PDB file of C-alpha atoms in Angstrom:
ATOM      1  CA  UNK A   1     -95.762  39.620 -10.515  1.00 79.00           C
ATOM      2  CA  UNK A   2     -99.095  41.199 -11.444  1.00 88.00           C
ATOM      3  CA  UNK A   3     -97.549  44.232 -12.256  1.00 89.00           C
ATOM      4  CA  UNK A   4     -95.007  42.403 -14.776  1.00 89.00           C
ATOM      5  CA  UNK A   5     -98.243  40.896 -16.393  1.00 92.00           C
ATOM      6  CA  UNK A   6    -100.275  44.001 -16.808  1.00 92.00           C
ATOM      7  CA  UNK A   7     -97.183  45.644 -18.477  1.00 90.00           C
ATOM      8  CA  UNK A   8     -96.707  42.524 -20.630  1.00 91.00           C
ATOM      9  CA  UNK A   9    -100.673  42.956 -22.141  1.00 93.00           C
ATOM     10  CA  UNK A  10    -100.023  46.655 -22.113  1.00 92.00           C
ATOM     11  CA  UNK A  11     -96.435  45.855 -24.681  1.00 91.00           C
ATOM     12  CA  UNK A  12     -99.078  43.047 -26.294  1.00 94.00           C
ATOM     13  CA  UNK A  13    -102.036  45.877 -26.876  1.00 93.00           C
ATOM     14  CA  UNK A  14     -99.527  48.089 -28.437  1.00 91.00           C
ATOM     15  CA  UNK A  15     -97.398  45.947 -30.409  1.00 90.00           C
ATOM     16  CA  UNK A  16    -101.056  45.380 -32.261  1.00 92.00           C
ATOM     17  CA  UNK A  17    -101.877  48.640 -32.642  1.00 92.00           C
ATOM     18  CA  UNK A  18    -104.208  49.413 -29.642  1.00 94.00           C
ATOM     19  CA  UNK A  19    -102.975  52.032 -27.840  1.00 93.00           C
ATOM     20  CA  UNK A  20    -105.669  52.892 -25.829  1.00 94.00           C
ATOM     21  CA  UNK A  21    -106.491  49.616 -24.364  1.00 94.00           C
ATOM     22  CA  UNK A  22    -102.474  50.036 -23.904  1.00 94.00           C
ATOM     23  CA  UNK A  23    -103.138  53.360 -22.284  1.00 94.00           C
ATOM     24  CA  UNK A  24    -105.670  51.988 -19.712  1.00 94.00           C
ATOM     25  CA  UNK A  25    -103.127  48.326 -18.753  1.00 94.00           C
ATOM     26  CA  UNK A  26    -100.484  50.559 -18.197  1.00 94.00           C
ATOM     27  CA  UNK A  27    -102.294  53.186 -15.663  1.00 94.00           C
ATOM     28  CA  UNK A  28    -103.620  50.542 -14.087  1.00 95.00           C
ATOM     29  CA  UNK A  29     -99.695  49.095 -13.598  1.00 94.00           C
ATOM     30  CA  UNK A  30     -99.120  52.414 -12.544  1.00 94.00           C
ATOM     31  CA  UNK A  31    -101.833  52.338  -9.917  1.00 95.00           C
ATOM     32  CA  UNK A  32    -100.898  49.395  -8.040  1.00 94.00           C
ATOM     33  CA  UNK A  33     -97.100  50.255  -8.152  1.00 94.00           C
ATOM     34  CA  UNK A  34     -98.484  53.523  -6.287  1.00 94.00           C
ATOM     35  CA  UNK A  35    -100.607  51.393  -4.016  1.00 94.00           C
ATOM     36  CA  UNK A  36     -97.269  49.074  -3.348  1.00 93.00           C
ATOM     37  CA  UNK A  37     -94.967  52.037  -3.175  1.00 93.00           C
ATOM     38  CA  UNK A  38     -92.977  50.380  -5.663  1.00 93.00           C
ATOM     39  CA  UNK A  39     -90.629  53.288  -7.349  1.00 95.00           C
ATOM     40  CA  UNK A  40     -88.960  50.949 -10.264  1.00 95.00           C
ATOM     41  CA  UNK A  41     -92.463  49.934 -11.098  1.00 95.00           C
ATOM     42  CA  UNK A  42     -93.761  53.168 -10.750  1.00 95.00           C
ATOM     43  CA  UNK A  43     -90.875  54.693 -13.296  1.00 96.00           C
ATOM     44  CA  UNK A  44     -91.720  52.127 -15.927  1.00 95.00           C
ATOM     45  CA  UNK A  45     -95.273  52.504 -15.844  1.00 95.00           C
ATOM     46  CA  UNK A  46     -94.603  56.136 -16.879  1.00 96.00           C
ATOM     47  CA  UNK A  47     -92.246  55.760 -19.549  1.00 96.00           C
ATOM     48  CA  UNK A  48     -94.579  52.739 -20.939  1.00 96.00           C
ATOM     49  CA  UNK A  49     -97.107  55.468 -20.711  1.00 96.00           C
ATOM     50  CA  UNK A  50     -95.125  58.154 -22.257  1.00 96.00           C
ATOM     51  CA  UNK A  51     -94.198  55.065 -24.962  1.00 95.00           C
ATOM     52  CA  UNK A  52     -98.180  55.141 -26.034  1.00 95.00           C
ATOM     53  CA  UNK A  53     -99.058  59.029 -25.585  1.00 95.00           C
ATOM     54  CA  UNK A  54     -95.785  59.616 -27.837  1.00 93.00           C
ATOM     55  CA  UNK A  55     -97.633  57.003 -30.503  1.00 92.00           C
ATOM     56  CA  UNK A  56    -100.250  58.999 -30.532  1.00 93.00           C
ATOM     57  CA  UNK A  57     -98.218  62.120 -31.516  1.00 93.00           C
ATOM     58  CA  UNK A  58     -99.308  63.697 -27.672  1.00 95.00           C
ATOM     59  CA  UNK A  59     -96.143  64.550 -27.397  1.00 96.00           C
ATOM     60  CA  UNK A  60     -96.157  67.357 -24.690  1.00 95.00           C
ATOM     61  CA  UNK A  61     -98.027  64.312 -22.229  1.00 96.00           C
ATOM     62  CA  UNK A  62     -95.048  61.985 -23.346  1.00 96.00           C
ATOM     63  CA  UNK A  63     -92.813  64.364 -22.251  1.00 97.00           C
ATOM     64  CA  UNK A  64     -94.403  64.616 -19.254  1.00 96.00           C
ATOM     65  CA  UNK A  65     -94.259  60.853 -18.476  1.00 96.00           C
ATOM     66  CA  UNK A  66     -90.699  60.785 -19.512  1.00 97.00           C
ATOM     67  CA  UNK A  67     -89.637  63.443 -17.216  1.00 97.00           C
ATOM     68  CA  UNK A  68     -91.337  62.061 -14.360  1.00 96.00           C
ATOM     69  CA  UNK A  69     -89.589  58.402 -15.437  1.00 97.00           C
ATOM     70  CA  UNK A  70     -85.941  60.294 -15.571  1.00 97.00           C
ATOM     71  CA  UNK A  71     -86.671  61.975 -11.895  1.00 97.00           C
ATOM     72  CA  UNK A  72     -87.302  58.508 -10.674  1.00 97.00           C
ATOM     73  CA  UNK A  73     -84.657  56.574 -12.014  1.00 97.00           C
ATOM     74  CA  UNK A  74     -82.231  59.080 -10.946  1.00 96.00           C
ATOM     75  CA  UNK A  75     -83.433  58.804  -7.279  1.00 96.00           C
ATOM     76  CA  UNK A  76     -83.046  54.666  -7.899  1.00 96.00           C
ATOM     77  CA  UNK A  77     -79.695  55.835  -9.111  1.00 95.00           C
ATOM     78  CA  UNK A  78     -81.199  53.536 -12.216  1.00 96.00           C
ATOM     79  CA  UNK A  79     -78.712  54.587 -14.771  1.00 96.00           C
ATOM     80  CA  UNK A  80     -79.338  52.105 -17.413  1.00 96.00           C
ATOM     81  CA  UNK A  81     -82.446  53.042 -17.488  1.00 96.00           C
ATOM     82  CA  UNK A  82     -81.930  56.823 -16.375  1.00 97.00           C
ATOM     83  CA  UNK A  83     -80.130  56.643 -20.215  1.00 97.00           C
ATOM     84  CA  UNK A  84     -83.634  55.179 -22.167  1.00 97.00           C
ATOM     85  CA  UNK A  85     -85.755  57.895 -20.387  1.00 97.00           C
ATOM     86  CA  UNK A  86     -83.146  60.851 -21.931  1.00 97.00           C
ATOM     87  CA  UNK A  87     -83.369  58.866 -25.376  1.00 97.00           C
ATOM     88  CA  UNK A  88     -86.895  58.711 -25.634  1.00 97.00           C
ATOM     89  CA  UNK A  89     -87.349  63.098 -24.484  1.00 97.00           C
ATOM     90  CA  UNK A  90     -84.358  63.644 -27.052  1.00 97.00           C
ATOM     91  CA  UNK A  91     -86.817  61.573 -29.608  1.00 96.00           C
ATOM     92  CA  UNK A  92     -89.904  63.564 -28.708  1.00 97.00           C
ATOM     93  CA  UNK A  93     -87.827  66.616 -28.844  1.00 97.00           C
ATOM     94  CA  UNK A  94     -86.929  65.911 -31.925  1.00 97.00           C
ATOM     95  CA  UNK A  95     -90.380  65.120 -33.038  1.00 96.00           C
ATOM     96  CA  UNK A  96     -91.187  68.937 -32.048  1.00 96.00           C
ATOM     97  CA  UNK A  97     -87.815  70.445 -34.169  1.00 96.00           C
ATOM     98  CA  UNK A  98     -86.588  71.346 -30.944  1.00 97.00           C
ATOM     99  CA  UNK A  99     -83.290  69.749 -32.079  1.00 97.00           C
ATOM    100  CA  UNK A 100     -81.017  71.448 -29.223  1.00 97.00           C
ATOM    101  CA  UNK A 101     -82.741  69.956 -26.729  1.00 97.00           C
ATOM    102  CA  UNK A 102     -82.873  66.638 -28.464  1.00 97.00           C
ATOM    103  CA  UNK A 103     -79.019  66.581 -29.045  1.00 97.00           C
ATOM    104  CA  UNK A 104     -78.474  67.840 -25.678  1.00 97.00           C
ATOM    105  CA  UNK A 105     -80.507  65.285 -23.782  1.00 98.00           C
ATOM    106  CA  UNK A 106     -79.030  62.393 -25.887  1.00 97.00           C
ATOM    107  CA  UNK A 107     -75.485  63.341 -25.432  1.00 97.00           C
ATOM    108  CA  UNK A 108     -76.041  62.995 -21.523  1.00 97.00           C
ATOM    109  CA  UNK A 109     -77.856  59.524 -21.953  1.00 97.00           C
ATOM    110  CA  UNK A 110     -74.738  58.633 -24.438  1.00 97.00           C
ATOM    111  CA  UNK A 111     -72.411  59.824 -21.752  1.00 97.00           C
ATOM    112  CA  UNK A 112     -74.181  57.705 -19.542  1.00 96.00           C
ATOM    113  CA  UNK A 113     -74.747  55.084 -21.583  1.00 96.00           C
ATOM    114  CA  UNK A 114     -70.333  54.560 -21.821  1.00 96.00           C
ATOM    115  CA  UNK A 115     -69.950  55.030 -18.280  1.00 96.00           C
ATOM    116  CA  UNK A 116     -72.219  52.297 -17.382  1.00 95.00           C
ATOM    117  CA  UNK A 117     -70.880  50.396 -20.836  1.00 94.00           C
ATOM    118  CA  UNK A 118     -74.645  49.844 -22.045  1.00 94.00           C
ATOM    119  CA  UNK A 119     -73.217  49.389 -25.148  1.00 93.00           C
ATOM    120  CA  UNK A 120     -77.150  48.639 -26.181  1.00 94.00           C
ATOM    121  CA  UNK A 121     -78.071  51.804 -24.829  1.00 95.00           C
ATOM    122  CA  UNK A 122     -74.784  53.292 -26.601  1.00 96.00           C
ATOM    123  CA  UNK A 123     -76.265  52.553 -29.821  1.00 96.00           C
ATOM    124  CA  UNK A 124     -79.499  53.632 -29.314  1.00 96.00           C
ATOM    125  CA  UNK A 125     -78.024  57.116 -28.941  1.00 97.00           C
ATOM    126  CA  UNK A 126     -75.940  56.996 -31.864  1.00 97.00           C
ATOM    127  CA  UNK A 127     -79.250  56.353 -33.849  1.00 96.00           C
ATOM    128  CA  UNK A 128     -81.487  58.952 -32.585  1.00 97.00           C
ATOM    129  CA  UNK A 129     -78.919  61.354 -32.845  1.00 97.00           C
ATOM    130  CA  UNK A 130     -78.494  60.371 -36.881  1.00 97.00           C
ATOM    131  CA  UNK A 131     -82.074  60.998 -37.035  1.00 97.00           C
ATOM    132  CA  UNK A 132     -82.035  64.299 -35.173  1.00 97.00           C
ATOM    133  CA  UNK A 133     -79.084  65.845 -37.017  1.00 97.00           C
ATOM    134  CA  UNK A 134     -80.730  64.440 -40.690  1.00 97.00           C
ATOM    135  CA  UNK A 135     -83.650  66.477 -39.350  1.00 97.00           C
ATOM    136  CA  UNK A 136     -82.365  69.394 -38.850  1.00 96.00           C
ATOM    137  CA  UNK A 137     -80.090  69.111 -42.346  1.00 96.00           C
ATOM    138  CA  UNK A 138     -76.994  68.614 -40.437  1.00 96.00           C
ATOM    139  CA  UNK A 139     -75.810  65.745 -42.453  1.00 96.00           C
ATOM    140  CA  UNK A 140     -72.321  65.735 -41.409  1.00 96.00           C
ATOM    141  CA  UNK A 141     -73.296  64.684 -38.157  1.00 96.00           C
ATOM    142  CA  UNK A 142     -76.010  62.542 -39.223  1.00 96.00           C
ATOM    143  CA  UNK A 143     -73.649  60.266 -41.088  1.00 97.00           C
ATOM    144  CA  UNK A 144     -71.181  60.676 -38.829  1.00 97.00           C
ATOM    145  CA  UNK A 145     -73.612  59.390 -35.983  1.00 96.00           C
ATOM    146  CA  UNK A 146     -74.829  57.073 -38.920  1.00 96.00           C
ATOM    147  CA  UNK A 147     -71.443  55.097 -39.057  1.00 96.00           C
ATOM    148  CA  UNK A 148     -70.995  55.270 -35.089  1.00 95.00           C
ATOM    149  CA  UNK A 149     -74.376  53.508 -34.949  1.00 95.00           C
ATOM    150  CA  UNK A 150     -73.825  51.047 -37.961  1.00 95.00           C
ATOM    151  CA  UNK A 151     -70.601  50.399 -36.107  1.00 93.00           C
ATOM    152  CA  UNK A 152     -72.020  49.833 -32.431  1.00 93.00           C
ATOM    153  CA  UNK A 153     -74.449  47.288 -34.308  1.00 93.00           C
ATOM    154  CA  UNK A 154     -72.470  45.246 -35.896  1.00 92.00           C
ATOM    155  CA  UNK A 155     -69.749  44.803 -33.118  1.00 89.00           C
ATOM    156  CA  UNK A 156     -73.155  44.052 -31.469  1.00 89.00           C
ATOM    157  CA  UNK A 157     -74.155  41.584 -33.761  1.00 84.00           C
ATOM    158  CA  UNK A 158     -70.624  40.069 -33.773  1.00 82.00           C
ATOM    159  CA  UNK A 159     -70.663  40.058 -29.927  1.00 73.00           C
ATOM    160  CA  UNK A 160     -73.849  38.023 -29.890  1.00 60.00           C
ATOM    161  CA  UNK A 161     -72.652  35.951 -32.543  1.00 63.00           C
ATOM    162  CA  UNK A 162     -69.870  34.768 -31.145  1.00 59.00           C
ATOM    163  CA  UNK A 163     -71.814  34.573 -28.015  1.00 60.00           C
ATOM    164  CA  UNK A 164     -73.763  32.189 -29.626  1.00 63.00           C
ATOM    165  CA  UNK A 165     -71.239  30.325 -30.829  1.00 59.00           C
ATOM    166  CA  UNK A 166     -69.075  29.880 -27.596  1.00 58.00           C
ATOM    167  CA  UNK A 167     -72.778  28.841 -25.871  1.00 64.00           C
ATOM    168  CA  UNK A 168     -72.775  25.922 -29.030  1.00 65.00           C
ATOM    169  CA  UNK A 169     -69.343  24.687 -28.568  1.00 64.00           C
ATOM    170  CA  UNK A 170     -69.437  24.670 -25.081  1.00 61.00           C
ATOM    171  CA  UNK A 171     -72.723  22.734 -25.317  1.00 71.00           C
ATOM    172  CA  UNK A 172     -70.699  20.703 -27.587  1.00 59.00           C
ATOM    173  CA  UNK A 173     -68.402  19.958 -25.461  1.00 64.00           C
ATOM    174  CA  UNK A 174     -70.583  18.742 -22.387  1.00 69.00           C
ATOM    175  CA  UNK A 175     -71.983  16.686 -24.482  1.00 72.00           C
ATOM    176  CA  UNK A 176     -69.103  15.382 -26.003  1.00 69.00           C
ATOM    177  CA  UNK A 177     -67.647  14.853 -22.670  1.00 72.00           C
ATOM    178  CA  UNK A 178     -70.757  13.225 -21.269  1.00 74.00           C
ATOM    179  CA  UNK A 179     -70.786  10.880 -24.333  1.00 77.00           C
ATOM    180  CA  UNK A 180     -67.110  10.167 -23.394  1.00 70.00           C
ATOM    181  CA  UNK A 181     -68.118   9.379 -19.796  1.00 72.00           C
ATOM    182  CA  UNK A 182     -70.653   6.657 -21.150  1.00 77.00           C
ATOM    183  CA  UNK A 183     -68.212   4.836 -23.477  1.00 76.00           C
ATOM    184  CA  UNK A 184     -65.600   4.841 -20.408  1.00 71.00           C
ATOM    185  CA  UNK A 185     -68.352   3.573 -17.991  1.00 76.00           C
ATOM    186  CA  UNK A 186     -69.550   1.112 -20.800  1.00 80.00           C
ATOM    187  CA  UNK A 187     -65.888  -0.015 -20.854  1.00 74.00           C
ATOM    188  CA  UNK A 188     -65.314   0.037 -17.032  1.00 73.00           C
ATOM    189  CA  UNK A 189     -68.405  -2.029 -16.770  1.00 77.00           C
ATOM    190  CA  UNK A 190     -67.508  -4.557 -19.525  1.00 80.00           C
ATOM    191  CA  UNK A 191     -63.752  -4.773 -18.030  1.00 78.00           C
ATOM    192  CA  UNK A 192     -65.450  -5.564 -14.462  1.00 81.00           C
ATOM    193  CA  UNK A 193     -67.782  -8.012 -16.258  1.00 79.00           C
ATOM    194  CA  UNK A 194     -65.324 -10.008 -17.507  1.00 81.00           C
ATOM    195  CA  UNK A 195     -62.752  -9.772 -14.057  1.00 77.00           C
ATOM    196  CA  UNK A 196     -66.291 -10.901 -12.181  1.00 81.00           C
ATOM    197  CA  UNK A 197     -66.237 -13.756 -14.978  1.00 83.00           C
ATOM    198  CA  UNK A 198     -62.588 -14.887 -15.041  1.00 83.00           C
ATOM    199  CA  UNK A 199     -62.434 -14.815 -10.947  1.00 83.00           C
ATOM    200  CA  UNK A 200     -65.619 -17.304 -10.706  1.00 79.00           C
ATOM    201  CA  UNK A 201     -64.108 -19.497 -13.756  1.00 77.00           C
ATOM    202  CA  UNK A 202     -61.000 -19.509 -11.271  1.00 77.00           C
ATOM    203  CA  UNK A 203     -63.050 -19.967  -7.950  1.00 74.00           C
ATOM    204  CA  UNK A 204     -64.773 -22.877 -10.141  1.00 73.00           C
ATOM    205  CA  UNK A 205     -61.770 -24.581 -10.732  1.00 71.00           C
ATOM    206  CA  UNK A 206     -59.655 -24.097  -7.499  1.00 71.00           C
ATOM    207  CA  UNK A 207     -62.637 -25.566  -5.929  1.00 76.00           C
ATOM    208  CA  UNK A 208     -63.107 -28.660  -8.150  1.00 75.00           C
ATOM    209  CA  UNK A 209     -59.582 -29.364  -8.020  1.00 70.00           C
ATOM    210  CA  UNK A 210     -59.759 -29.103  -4.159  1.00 69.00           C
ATOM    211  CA  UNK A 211     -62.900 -31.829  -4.438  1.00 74.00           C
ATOM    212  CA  UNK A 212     -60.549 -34.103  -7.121  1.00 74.00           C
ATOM    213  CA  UNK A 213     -57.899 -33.689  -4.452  1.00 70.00           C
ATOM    214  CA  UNK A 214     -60.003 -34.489  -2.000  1.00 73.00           C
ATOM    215  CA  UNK A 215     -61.568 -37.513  -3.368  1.00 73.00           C
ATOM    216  CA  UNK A 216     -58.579 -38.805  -4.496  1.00 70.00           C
ATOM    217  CA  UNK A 217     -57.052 -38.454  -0.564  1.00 72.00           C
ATOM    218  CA  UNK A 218     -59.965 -40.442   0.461  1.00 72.00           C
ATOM    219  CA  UNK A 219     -59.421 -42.941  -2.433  1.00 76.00           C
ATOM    220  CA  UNK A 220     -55.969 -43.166  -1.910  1.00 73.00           C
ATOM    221  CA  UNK A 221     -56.779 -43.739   1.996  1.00 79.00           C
ATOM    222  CA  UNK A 222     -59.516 -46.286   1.691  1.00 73.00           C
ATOM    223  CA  UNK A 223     -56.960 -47.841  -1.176  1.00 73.00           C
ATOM    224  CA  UNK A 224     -54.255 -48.353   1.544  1.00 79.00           C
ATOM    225  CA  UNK A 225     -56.177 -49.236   4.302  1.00 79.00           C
ATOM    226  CA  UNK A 226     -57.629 -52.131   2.229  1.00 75.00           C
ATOM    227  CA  UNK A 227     -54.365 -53.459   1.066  1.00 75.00           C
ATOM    228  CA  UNK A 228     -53.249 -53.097   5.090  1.00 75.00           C
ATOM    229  CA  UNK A 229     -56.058 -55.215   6.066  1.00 70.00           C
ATOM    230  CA  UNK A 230     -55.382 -57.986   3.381  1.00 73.00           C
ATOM    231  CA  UNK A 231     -51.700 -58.151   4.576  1.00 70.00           C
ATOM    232  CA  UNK A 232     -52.755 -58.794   8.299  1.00 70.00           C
ATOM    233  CA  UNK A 233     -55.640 -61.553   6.835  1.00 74.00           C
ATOM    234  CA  UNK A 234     -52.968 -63.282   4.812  1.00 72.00           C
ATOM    235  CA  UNK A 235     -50.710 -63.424   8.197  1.00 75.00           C
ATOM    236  CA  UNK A 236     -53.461 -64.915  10.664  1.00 75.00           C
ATOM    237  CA  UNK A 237     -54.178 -66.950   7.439  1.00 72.00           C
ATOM    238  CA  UNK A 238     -50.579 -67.999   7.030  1.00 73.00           C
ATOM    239  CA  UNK A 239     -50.444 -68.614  10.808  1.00 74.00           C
ATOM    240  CA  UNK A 240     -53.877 -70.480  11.439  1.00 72.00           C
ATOM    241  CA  UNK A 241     -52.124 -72.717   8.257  1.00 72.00           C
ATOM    242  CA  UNK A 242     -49.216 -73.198   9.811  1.00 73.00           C
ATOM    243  CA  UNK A 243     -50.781 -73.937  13.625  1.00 73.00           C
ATOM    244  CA  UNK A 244     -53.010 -76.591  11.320  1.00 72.00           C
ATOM    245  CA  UNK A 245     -50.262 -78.619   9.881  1.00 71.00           C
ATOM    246  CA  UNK A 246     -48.653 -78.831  13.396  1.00 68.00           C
ATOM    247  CA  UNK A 247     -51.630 -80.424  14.625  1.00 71.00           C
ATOM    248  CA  UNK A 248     -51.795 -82.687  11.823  1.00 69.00           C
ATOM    249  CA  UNK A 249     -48.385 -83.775  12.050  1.00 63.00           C
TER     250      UNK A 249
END
């Protein structure tokens, strides 16, 4: 983690035109790699390195970092990255008019590059190679290179266009289909609302018309017992009327 931070200020330091404060980040990355025993670490400090010195038109130290950078990502068996070390010695090499050696190593970093389908690191090689063939006045492989490169771009472009756009609609989508969800849950919800609503209006009623029933049983009961016990009064009354009017007679 401290490692990716010191090569983060040393990128920082030379993206504003500081290479020597650069210079000093990235050897001290390249000391504690060393310290760690950290090999991947170790590689990148040296082609950051290589990166600055090559800034500063050292080129015979650049290639020096580079070299050492290739050596260890080919141990790592690094390839993407085995690739970017070749590009950047073909680019000091071409720097130096030693354009065989440039088109040399960037033909093995573009055979790389396709085997690994880097298509990044494919079109990196296209473009130095332009470069190195306009340099050396070969300018039928420099536009042929050119249009390979322009090419390998643009179907880049594309690729991360479309990219894009499959990463919007799919977004899109989710939250479409999320949306969705909420009306469906809102109308779930407001169905079981009303079901809740319609069972206690039913409950309600079942149970009022079991207490009407009810009370009118009990009405109906007291009703009949009442009339009962006025048909046994008029009888002893009758009777006791009757036993009276014997006597009297």
């Amino acid at each position: 983690e401290i490692i990716s931070c010191l090569n983060n200020i040393g990128n920082v330091y030379g993206e504003q035109n500081q290479p020597q404060k650069a210079l000093e980040v990235f050897r001290e990355a390249l000391k504690l790699s060393t310290e760690l025993g950290d090999k991947q670490s170790i590689a990148a400090a040296h082609l950051n390195i290589g990166s600055i010195q090559g800034k500063l038109e050292k080129h015979t130290l650049a290639l020096g970092e580079y070299f050492t950078a290739q050596k260890l990502y080919a141990e790592l068996g690094d390839k993407e990255n085995l690739a970017l070390s070749l590009i950047y010695i073909g680019e000091v090499y071409r720097k130096q008019a030693n354009y065989e050696k440039a088109v040399s190593h960037l033909d093995t970093a573009l055979k790389i590059s396709k085997e690994i389908a880097s298509r990044e690191r494919v079109k990196l090689c296209y473009q130095e190679l332009a470069y190195t063939y306009a340099a050396s006045k070969d300018y039928e492989n420099a536009y042929r290179n050119f249009q390979l490169y322009s090419s390998e771009k643009d179907s880049l472009l594309n690729e991360s266009s479309n990219k894009q756009i499959a990463e919007m609609q799919t977004k899109y989508d989710s939250e479409k289909k999320e949306k969705e969800n909420q009306i469906l849950k809102q109308t779930v919800d407001i169905h079981e609302l009303n079901a809740n609503r319609q069972r206690i209006i039913i409950y309600s009623v079942c149970t009022l018309a079991v207490l009407l029933v009810t009370l009118a049983f009990f009405i109906y009961r007291g009703y009949r017992q009442k009339k009962h016990a006025n048909v046994v009064l008029f009888e002893k009354n009758k009777i006791i009327e009757e036993q009276h009017k014997d006597i009297t007679d």
